Amino acid sequence: MPDAAPTKTAQERESTVVGGLVLLMLILWLGFLLHRSRTFPGSGLGHAIGIVGAVLMLVPLAYMFVKRIPALRKSVTQRVPMRTLLAWHIYAGILGPVLVLVHTGHHFESVLGATLAGLTIVVVLSGYVGRYLLRNISAELRQKKAQLGQIEVAYADMQTTLAAAGSAPAAIARGRRLWRRLVDAFFVSDAANDPVLASIVPRALRLAESRADLEYAIGTHERFKRWFGAWLRLHIVLSMVLYLLLALHVWAAIYFGLRWMA
């Protein structure tokens, strides 16, 4: 049986924890202004923290493979649901960079190390912004579509009522542009003479305006959703570059470390 969808409370808790970790990462990065240690990155503790951070940074890479390879996804999700894998992806993708920043000791010996640290921060921030803003936009989009559905039902009922009351006021309900509604309301005299129409027409105008506003808002949210979809694709590209630089950094540490020991 598949896991139930996460509750709003669980989502809020996840957002709070992840936001706190991102803030911690930024504070550690700002520590470059106050602290530098030349010896810590190469010490035993510094190497251990760096190795753990690098391993954690590989977890998001595994998630991307599982998500995009159908056979692998089917095999893995029989044991671990995708929601759990996504949680590992998020937490490991932030804890790893936090440990990597600690590993640096706020000191770099090469352009590669400085670039790797900077790109790590960019990747984490791009993933965080894309993940949570996109989720909020998707939630608002679903809410507005539900509201539009309710407006559509009331709008159809009102059109039927106006059509039964008279053909002229029905033009008001069909109008969508503000200037069209104002002109129709100004020239339809039946609404002023008939008390029933006088009570119906203002409501019809409000429904038409609400419908137009919701359709505009939905179009805007869908446009933002497409933009953030492109943002997430950029996040994936930056992540691939990050893994390439990480591999070069590990190779350089092993190669030059072994040469130094020899």
PDB file of N, CA, C and O in Angstrom, residues 153-217:
ATOM      1  N   VAL A 153     -19.635  27.225 -12.202  1.00  0.00           N
ATOM      2  CA  VAL A 153     -20.974  26.700 -11.924  1.00  0.00           C
ATOM      3  C   VAL A 153     -21.942  27.850 -11.651  1.00  0.00           C
ATOM      4  O   VAL A 153     -23.050  27.910 -12.218  1.00  0.00           O
ATOM      5  N   ALA A 154     -21.537  28.779 -10.772  1.00  0.00           N
ATOM      6  CA  ALA A 154     -22.400  29.923 -10.461  1.00  0.00           C
ATOM      7  C   ALA A 154     -22.622  30.799 -11.691  1.00  0.00           C
ATOM      8  O   ALA A 154     -23.717  31.332 -11.902  1.00  0.00           O
ATOM      9  N   TYR A 155     -21.581  30.914 -12.515  1.00  0.00           N
ATOM     10  CA  TYR A 155     -21.661  31.726 -13.730  1.00  0.00           C
ATOM     11  C   TYR A 155     -22.659  31.131 -14.716  1.00  0.00           C
ATOM     12  O   TYR A 155     -23.479  31.838 -15.316  1.00  0.00           O
ATOM     13  N   ALA A 156     -22.626  29.793 -14.871  1.00  0.00           N
ATOM     14  CA  ALA A 156     -23.569  29.128 -15.780  1.00  0.00           C
ATOM     15  C   ALA A 156     -25.001  29.279 -15.284  1.00  0.00           C
ATOM     16  O   ALA A 156     -25.922  29.530 -16.077  1.00  0.00           O
ATOM     17  N   ASP A 157     -25.194  29.123 -13.961  1.00  0.00           N
ATOM     18  CA  ASP A 157     -26.534  29.308 -13.391  1.00  0.00           C
ATOM     19  C   ASP A 157     -27.034  30.733 -13.624  1.00  0.00           C
ATOM     20  O   ASP A 157     -28.211  30.962 -13.939  1.00  0.00           O
ATOM     21  N   MET A 158     -26.138  31.711 -13.454  1.00  0.00           N
ATOM     22  CA  MET A 158     -26.533  33.099 -13.639  1.00  0.00           C
ATOM     23  C   MET A 158     -26.876  33.399 -15.089  1.00  0.00           C
ATOM     24  O   MET A 158     -27.827  34.134 -15.391  1.00  0.00           O
ATOM     25  N   GLN A 159     -26.130  32.808 -16.034  1.00  0.00           N
ATOM     26  CA  GLN A 159     -26.450  32.998 -17.443  1.00  0.00           C
ATOM     27  C   GLN A 159     -27.839  32.448 -17.764  1.00  0.00           C
ATOM     28  O   GLN A 159     -28.601  33.054 -18.519  1.00  0.00           O
ATOM     29  N   THR A 160     -28.144  31.287 -17.186  1.00  0.00           N
ATOM     30  CA  THR A 160     -29.473  30.707 -17.392  1.00  0.00           C
ATOM     31  C   THR A 160     -30.555  31.620 -16.833  1.00  0.00           C
ATOM     32  O   THR A 160     -31.598  31.855 -17.469  1.00  0.00           O
ATOM     33  N   THR A 161     -30.303  32.175 -15.643  1.00  0.00           N
ATOM     34  CA  THR A 161     -31.280  33.069 -15.023  1.00  0.00           C
ATOM     35  C   THR A 161     -31.475  34.329 -15.849  1.00  0.00           C
ATOM     36  O   THR A 161     -32.601  34.782 -16.073  1.00  0.00           O
ATOM     37  N   LEU A 162     -30.380  34.896 -16.338  1.00  0.00           N
ATOM     38  CA  LEU A 162     -30.475  36.105 -17.153  1.00  0.00           C
ATOM     39  C   LEU A 162     -31.146  35.828 -18.486  1.00  0.00           C
ATOM     40  O   LEU A 162     -31.914  36.652 -18.994  1.00  0.00           O
ATOM     41  N   ALA A 163     -30.853  34.678 -19.062  1.00  0.00           N
ATOM     42  CA  ALA A 163     -31.489  34.334 -20.332  1.00  0.00           C
ATOM     43  C   ALA A 163     -32.997  34.181 -20.152  1.00  0.00           C
ATOM     44  O   ALA A 163     -33.782  34.546 -21.029  1.00  0.00           O
ATOM     45  N   ALA A 164     -33.415  33.641 -19.022  1.00  0.00           N
ATOM     46  CA  ALA A 164     -34.845  33.495 -18.752  1.00  0.00           C
ATOM     47  C   ALA A 164     -35.492  34.842 -18.469  1.00  0.00           C
ATOM     48  O   ALA A 164     -36.653  35.078 -18.810  1.00  0.00           O
ATOM     49  N   ALA A 165     -34.736  35.748 -17.855  1.00  0.00           N
ATOM     50  CA  ALA A 165     -35.296  37.057 -17.518  1.00  0.00           C
ATOM     51  C   ALA A 165     -35.386  37.972 -18.721  1.00  0.00           C
ATOM     52  O   ALA A 165     -36.260  38.817 -18.812  1.00  0.00           O
ATOM     53  N   GLY A 166     -34.483  37.823 -19.656  1.00  0.00           N
ATOM     54  CA  GLY A 166     -34.500  38.692 -20.822  1.00  0.00           C
ATOM     55  C   GLY A 166     -33.232  38.526 -21.613  1.00  0.00           C
ATOM     56  O   GLY A 166     -32.175  38.219 -21.065  1.00  0.00           O
ATOM     57  N   SER A 167     -33.286  38.758 -22.920  1.00  0.00           N
ATOM     58  CA  SER A 167     -32.118  38.532 -23.774  1.00  0.00           C
ATOM     59  C   SER A 167     -31.096  39.632 -23.638  1.00  0.00           C
ATOM     60  O   SER A 167     -29.898  39.402 -23.765  1.00  0.00           O
ATOM     61  N   ALA A 168     -31.515  40.850 -23.380  1.00  0.00           N
ATOM     62  CA  ALA A 168     -30.566  41.959 -23.311  1.00  0.00           C
ATOM     63  C   ALA A 168     -29.603  41.834 -22.153  1.00  0.00           C
ATOM     64  O   ALA A 168     -28.388  41.961 -22.320  1.00  0.00           O
ATOM     65  N   PRO A 169     -30.071  41.546 -20.903  1.00  0.00           N
ATOM     66  CA  PRO A 169     -29.121  41.436 -19.801  1.00  0.00           C
ATOM     67  C   PRO A 169     -28.163  40.267 -19.950  1.00  0.00           C
ATOM     68  O   PRO A 169     -27.115  40.259 -19.315  1.00  0.00           O
ATOM     69  N   ALA A 170     -28.524  39.267 -20.762  1.00  0.00           N
ATOM     70  CA  ALA A 170     -27.617  38.126 -20.927  1.00  0.00           C
ATOM     71  C   ALA A 170     -26.299  38.555 -21.538  1.00  0.00           C
ATOM     72  O   ALA A 170     -25.273  37.908 -21.337  1.00  0.00           O
ATOM     73  N   ALA A 171     -26.319  39.648 -22.320  1.00  0.00           N
ATOM     74  CA  ALA A 171     -25.074  40.141 -22.910  1.00  0.00           C
ATOM     75  C   ALA A 171     -24.093  40.567 -21.846  1.00  0.00           C
ATOM     76  O   ALA A 171     -22.875  40.486 -22.023  1.00  0.00           O
ATOM     77  N   ILE A 172     -24.628  41.018 -20.701  1.00  0.00           N
ATOM     78  CA  ILE A 172     -23.742  41.449 -19.621  1.00  0.00           C
ATOM     79  C   ILE A 172     -22.950  40.274 -19.089  1.00  0.00           C
ATOM     80  O   ILE A 172     -21.761  40.372 -18.808  1.00  0.00           O
ATOM     81  N   ALA A 173     -23.608  39.125 -18.904  1.00  0.00           N
ATOM     82  CA  ALA A 173     -22.932  37.952 -18.351  1.00  0.00           C
ATOM     83  C   ALA A 173     -21.880  37.408 -19.291  1.00  0.00           C
ATOM     84  O   ALA A 173     -20.925  36.791 -18.854  1.00  0.00           O
ATOM     85  N   ARG A 174     -22.071  37.647 -20.626  1.00  0.00           N
ATOM     86  CA  ARG A 174     -21.083  37.125 -21.569  1.00  0.00           C
ATOM     87  C   ARG A 174     -19.871  38.032 -21.680  1.00  0.00           C
ATOM     88  O   ARG A 174     -18.830  37.629 -22.173  1.00  0.00           O
ATOM     89  N   GLY A 175     -20.009  39.294 -21.278  1.00  0.00           N
ATOM     90  CA  GLY A 175     -18.902  40.223 -21.392  1.00  0.00           C
ATOM     91  C   GLY A 175     -17.782  39.884 -20.443  1.00  0.00           C
ATOM     92  O   GLY A 175     -18.017  39.576 -19.291  1.00  0.00           O
ATOM     93  N   ARG A 176     -16.535  39.951 -20.917  1.00  0.00           N
ATOM     94  CA  ARG A 176     -15.398  39.619 -20.062  1.00  0.00           C
ATOM     95  C   ARG A 176     -14.525  40.845 -19.820  1.00  0.00           C
ATOM     96  O   ARG A 176     -13.980  40.998 -18.741  1.00  0.00           O
ATOM     97  N   ARG A 177     -14.387  41.702 -20.820  1.00  0.00           N
ATOM     98  CA  ARG A 177     -13.552  42.872 -20.632  1.00  0.00           C
ATOM     99  C   ARG A 177     -14.310  43.917 -19.811  1.00  0.00           C
ATOM    100  O   ARG A 177     -15.530  44.049 -19.917  1.00  0.00           O
ATOM    101  N   LEU A 178     -13.564  44.668 -19.034  1.00  0.00           N
ATOM    102  CA  LEU A 178     -14.193  45.644 -18.144  1.00  0.00           C
ATOM    103  C   LEU A 178     -14.976  46.679 -18.930  1.00  0.00           C
ATOM    104  O   LEU A 178     -16.113  47.002 -18.577  1.00  0.00           O
ATOM    105  N   TRP A 179     -14.402  47.171 -20.048  1.00  0.00           N
ATOM    106  CA  TRP A 179     -15.102  48.203 -20.803  1.00  0.00           C
ATOM    107  C   TRP A 179     -16.390  47.665 -21.420  1.00  0.00           C
ATOM    108  O   TRP A 179     -17.401  48.359 -21.505  1.00  0.00           O
ATOM    109  N   ARG A 180     -16.382  46.380 -21.807  1.00  0.00           N
ATOM    110  CA  ARG A 180     -17.578  45.769 -22.388  1.00  0.00           C
ATOM    111  C   ARG A 180     -18.686  45.653 -21.335  1.00  0.00           C
ATOM    112  O   ARG A 180     -19.866  45.939 -21.612  1.00  0.00           O
ATOM    113  N   ARG A 181     -18.325  45.256 -20.131  1.00  0.00           N
ATOM    114  CA  ARG A 181     -19.319  45.119 -19.082  1.00  0.00           C
ATOM    115  C   ARG A 181     -19.920  46.485 -18.715  1.00  0.00           C
ATOM    116  O   ARG A 181     -21.130  46.606 -18.488  1.00  0.00           O
ATOM    117  N   LEU A 182     -19.069  47.517 -18.663  1.00  0.00           N
ATOM    118  CA  LEU A 182     -19.568  48.840 -18.313  1.00  0.00           C
ATOM    119  C   LEU A 182     -20.505  49.393 -19.388  1.00  0.00           C
ATOM    120  O   LEU A 182     -21.554  49.970 -19.094  1.00  0.00           O
ATOM    121  N   VAL A 183     -20.134  49.189 -20.653  1.00  0.00           N
ATOM    122  CA  VAL A 183     -20.980  49.674 -21.746  1.00  0.00           C
ATOM    123  C   VAL A 183     -22.315  48.940 -21.760  1.00  0.00           C
ATOM    124  O   VAL A 183     -23.382  49.539 -21.908  1.00  0.00           O
ATOM    125  N   ASP A 184     -22.247  47.596 -21.573  1.00  0.00           N
ATOM    126  CA  ASP A 184     -23.487  46.814 -21.553  1.00  0.00           C
ATOM    127  C   ASP A 184     -24.392  47.252 -20.411  1.00  0.00           C
ATOM    128  O   ASP A 184     -25.604  47.404 -20.573  1.00  0.00           O
ATOM    129  N   ALA A 185     -23.805  47.425 -19.225  1.00  0.00           N
ATOM    130  CA  ALA A 185     -24.607  47.829 -18.070  1.00  0.00           C
ATOM    131  C   ALA A 185     -25.219  49.215 -18.274  1.00  0.00           C
ATOM    132  O   ALA A 185     -26.326  49.493 -17.803  1.00  0.00           O
ATOM    133  N   PHE A 186     -24.502  50.080 -19.007  1.00  0.00           N
ATOM    134  CA  PHE A 186     -24.983  51.448 -19.200  1.00  0.00           C
ATOM    135  C   PHE A 186     -26.171  51.497 -20.167  1.00  0.00           C
ATOM    136  O   PHE A 186     -27.127  52.244 -19.964  1.00  0.00           O
ATOM    137  N   PHE A 187     -26.112  50.667 -21.217  1.00  0.00           N
ATOM    138  CA  PHE A 187     -27.138  50.745 -22.252  1.00  0.00           C
ATOM    139  C   PHE A 187     -28.314  49.795 -22.032  1.00  0.00           C
ATOM    140  O   PHE A 187     -29.316  49.903 -22.712  1.00  0.00           O
ATOM    141  N   VAL A 188     -28.194  48.832 -21.102  1.00  0.00           N
ATOM    142  CA  VAL A 188     -29.326  47.932 -20.857  1.00  0.00           C
ATOM    143  C   VAL A 188     -30.293  48.619 -19.906  1.00  0.00           C
ATOM    144  O   VAL A 188     -30.006  48.777 -18.722  1.00  0.00           O
ATOM    145  N   SER A 189     -31.426  49.029 -20.429  1.00  0.00           N
ATOM    146  CA  SER A 189     -32.387  49.771 -19.609  1.00  0.00           C
ATOM    147  C   SER A 189     -33.316  48.852 -18.842  1.00  0.00           C
ATOM    148  O   SER A 189     -33.911  49.267 -17.844  1.00  0.00           O
ATOM    149  N   ASP A 190     -33.463  47.592 -19.284  1.00  0.00           N
ATOM    150  CA  ASP A 190     -34.372  46.671 -18.604  1.00  0.00           C
ATOM    151  C   ASP A 190     -33.970  46.467 -17.153  1.00  0.00           C
ATOM    152  O   ASP A 190     -34.816  46.258 -16.282  1.00  0.00           O
ATOM    153  N   ALA A 191     -32.653  46.506 -16.900  1.00  0.00           N
ATOM    154  CA  ALA A 191     -32.176  46.266 -15.542  1.00  0.00           C
ATOM    155  C   ALA A 191     -32.653  47.348 -14.587  1.00  0.00           C
ATOM    156  O   ALA A 191     -32.895  47.097 -13.417  1.00  0.00           O
ATOM    157  N   ALA A 192     -32.793  48.572 -15.091  1.00  0.00           N
ATOM    158  CA  ALA A 192     -33.250  49.660 -14.223  1.00  0.00           C
ATOM    159  C   ALA A 192     -34.754  49.609 -13.995  1.00  0.00           C
ATOM    160  O   ALA A 192     -35.246  50.060 -12.961  1.00  0.00           O
ATOM    161  N   ASN A 193     -35.492  49.066 -14.968  1.00  0.00           N
ATOM    162  CA  ASN A 193     -36.951  49.045 -14.875  1.00  0.00           C
ATOM    163  C   ASN A 193     -37.482  47.819 -14.151  1.00  0.00           C
ATOM    164  O   ASN A 193     -38.582  47.852 -13.597  1.00  0.00           O
ATOM    165  N   ASP A 194     -36.742  46.740 -14.179  1.00  0.00           N
ATOM    166  CA  ASP A 194     -37.192  45.476 -13.573  1.00  0.00           C
ATOM    167  C   ASP A 194     -36.451  45.268 -12.259  1.00  0.00           C
ATOM    168  O   ASP A 194     -35.226  45.118 -12.250  1.00  0.00           O
ATOM    169  N   PRO A 195     -37.136  45.246 -11.119  1.00  0.00           N
ATOM    170  CA  PRO A 195     -36.433  45.074  -9.833  1.00  0.00           C
ATOM    171  C   PRO A 195     -35.728  43.732  -9.724  1.00  0.00           C
ATOM    172  O   PRO A 195     -34.717  43.629  -9.045  1.00  0.00           O
ATOM    173  N   VAL A 196     -36.247  42.700 -10.379  1.00  0.00           N
ATOM    174  CA  VAL A 196     -35.579  41.390 -10.350  1.00  0.00           C
ATOM    175  C   VAL A 196     -34.244  41.465 -11.070  1.00  0.00           C
ATOM    176  O   VAL A 196     -33.203  41.029 -10.573  1.00  0.00           O
ATOM    177  N   LEU A 197     -34.294  42.060 -12.271  1.00  0.00           N
ATOM    178  CA  LEU A 197     -33.042  42.219 -13.016  1.00  0.00           C
ATOM    179  C   LEU A 197     -32.080  43.162 -12.297  1.00  0.00           C
ATOM    180  O   LEU A 197     -30.862  42.987 -12.354  1.00  0.00           O
ATOM    181  N   ALA A 198     -32.618  44.170 -11.633  1.00  0.00           N
ATOM    182  CA  ALA A 198     -31.757  45.116 -10.926  1.00  0.00           C
ATOM    183  C   ALA A 198     -30.945  44.439  -9.825  1.00  0.00           C
ATOM    184  O   ALA A 198     -29.845  44.879  -9.494  1.00  0.00           O
ATOM    185  N   SER A 199     -31.484  43.355  -9.261  1.00  0.00           N
ATOM    186  CA  SER A 199     -30.738  42.618  -8.234  1.00  0.00           C
ATOM    187  C   SER A 199     -29.823  41.553  -8.832  1.00  0.00           C
ATOM    188  O   SER A 199     -28.820  41.179  -8.229  1.00  0.00           O
ATOM    189  N   ILE A 200     -30.177  41.067 -10.031  1.00  0.00           N
ATOM    190  CA  ILE A 200     -29.400  39.994 -10.650  1.00  0.00           C
ATOM    191  C   ILE A 200     -28.179  40.524 -11.380  1.00  0.00           C
ATOM    192  O   ILE A 200     -27.088  39.957 -11.300  1.00  0.00           O
ATOM    193  N   VAL A 201     -28.359  41.651 -12.096  1.00  0.00           N
ATOM    194  CA  VAL A 201     -27.285  42.151 -12.959  1.00  0.00           C
ATOM    195  C   VAL A 201     -26.001  42.470 -12.185  1.00  0.00           C
ATOM    196  O   VAL A 201     -24.909  42.088 -12.603  1.00  0.00           O
ATOM    197  N   PRO A 202     -26.054  43.168 -11.026  1.00  0.00           N
ATOM    198  CA  PRO A 202     -24.793  43.420 -10.299  1.00  0.00           C
ATOM    199  C   PRO A 202     -24.058  42.141  -9.907  1.00  0.00           C
ATOM    200  O   PRO A 202     -22.832  42.074  -9.993  1.00  0.00           O
ATOM    201  N   ARG A 203     -24.826  41.120  -9.506  1.00  0.00           N
ATOM    202  CA  ARG A 203     -24.178  39.855  -9.159  1.00  0.00           C
ATOM    203  C   ARG A 203     -23.558  39.212 -10.394  1.00  0.00           C
ATOM    204  O   ARG A 203     -22.469  38.636 -10.319  1.00  0.00           O
ATOM    205  N   ALA A 204     -24.250  39.318 -11.529  1.00  0.00           N
ATOM    206  CA  ALA A 204     -23.698  38.768 -12.769  1.00  0.00           C
ATOM    207  C   ALA A 204     -22.397  39.460 -13.138  1.00  0.00           C
ATOM    208  O   ALA A 204     -21.425  38.821 -13.573  1.00  0.00           O
ATOM    209  N   LEU A 205     -22.362  40.760 -12.939  1.00  0.00           N
ATOM    210  CA  LEU A 205     -21.136  41.508 -13.231  1.00  0.00           C
ATOM    211  C   LEU A 205     -19.994  41.077 -12.310  1.00  0.00           C
ATOM    212  O   LEU A 205     -18.853  40.928 -12.735  1.00  0.00           O
ATOM    213  N   ARG A 206     -20.300  40.876 -11.021  1.00  0.00           N
ATOM    214  CA  ARG A 206     -19.270  40.446 -10.070  1.00  0.00           C
ATOM    215  C   ARG A 206     -18.745  39.054 -10.432  1.00  0.00           C
ATOM    216  O   ARG A 206     -17.548  38.798 -10.343  1.00  0.00           O
ATOM    217  N   LEU A 207     -19.664  38.167 -10.834  1.00  0.00           N
ATOM    218  CA  LEU A 207     -19.226  36.826 -11.228  1.00  0.00           C
ATOM    219  C   LEU A 207     -18.338  36.875 -12.456  1.00  0.00           C
ATOM    220  O   LEU A 207     -17.312  36.187 -12.534  1.00  0.00           O
ATOM    221  N   ALA A 208     -18.730  37.694 -13.432  1.00  0.00           N
ATOM    222  CA  ALA A 208     -17.923  37.806 -14.652  1.00  0.00           C
ATOM    223  C   ALA A 208     -16.546  38.374 -14.338  1.00  0.00           C
ATOM    224  O   ALA A 208     -15.522  37.915 -14.868  1.00  0.00           O
ATOM    225  N   GLU A 209     -16.515  39.357 -13.450  1.00  0.00           N
ATOM    226  CA  GLU A 209     -15.231  39.947 -13.080  1.00  0.00           C
ATOM    227  C   GLU A 209     -14.369  38.959 -12.296  1.00  0.00           C
ATOM    228  O   GLU A 209     -13.157  38.856 -12.534  1.00  0.00           O
ATOM    229  N   SER A 210     -14.983  38.222 -11.372  1.00  0.00           N
ATOM    230  CA  SER A 210     -14.240  37.215 -10.606  1.00  0.00           C
ATOM    231  C   SER A 210     -13.688  36.136 -11.518  1.00  0.00           C
ATOM    232  O   SER A 210     -12.547  35.681 -11.353  1.00  0.00           O
ATOM    233  N   ARG A 211     -14.495  35.731 -12.483  1.00  0.00           N
ATOM    234  CA  ARG A 211     -14.039  34.711 -13.431  1.00  0.00           C
ATOM    235  C   ARG A 211     -12.841  35.204 -14.231  1.00  0.00           C
ATOM    236  O   ARG A 211     -11.846  34.478 -14.391  1.00  0.00           O
ATOM    237  N   ALA A 212     -12.930  36.442 -14.720  1.00  0.00           N
ATOM    238  CA  ALA A 212     -11.821  36.999 -15.497  1.00  0.00           C
ATOM    239  C   ALA A 212     -10.561  37.133 -14.635  1.00  0.00           C
ATOM    240  O   ALA A 212      -9.449  36.823 -15.089  1.00  0.00           O
ATOM    241  N   ASP A 213     -10.721  37.573 -13.390  1.00  0.00           N
ATOM    242  CA  ASP A 213      -9.567  37.722 -12.496  1.00  0.00           C
ATOM    243  C   ASP A 213      -8.908  36.373 -12.210  1.00  0.00           C
ATOM    244  O   ASP A 213      -7.677  36.262 -12.204  1.00  0.00           O
ATOM    245  N   LEU A 214      -9.723  35.350 -11.958  1.00  0.00           N
ATOM    246  CA  LEU A 214      -9.173  34.023 -11.667  1.00  0.00           C
ATOM    247  C   LEU A 214      -8.474  33.440 -12.889  1.00  0.00           C
ATOM    248  O   LEU A 214      -7.405  32.829 -12.774  1.00  0.00           O
ATOM    249  N   GLU A 215      -9.045  33.619 -14.060  1.00  0.00           N
ATOM    250  CA  GLU A 215      -8.411  33.114 -15.277  1.00  0.00           C
ATOM    251  C   GLU A 215      -7.059  33.799 -15.498  1.00  0.00           C
ATOM    252  O   GLU A 215      -6.080  33.164 -15.908  1.00  0.00           O
ATOM    253  N   TYR A 216      -7.001  35.090 -15.230  1.00  0.00           N
ATOM    254  CA  TYR A 216      -5.733  35.822 -15.366  1.00  0.00           C
ATOM    255  C   TYR A 216      -4.715  35.312 -14.347  1.00  0.00           C
ATOM    256  O   TYR A 216      -3.546  35.090 -14.667  1.00  0.00           O
ATOM    257  N   ALA A 217      -5.166  35.121 -13.086  1.00  0.00           N
ATOM    258  CA  ALA A 217      -4.258  34.639 -12.041  1.00  0.00           C
ATOM    259  C   ALA A 217      -3.759  33.231 -12.354  1.00  0.00           C
ATOM    260  O   ALA A 217      -2.576  32.923 -12.156  1.00  0.00           O
TER     261      ALA A 217
END
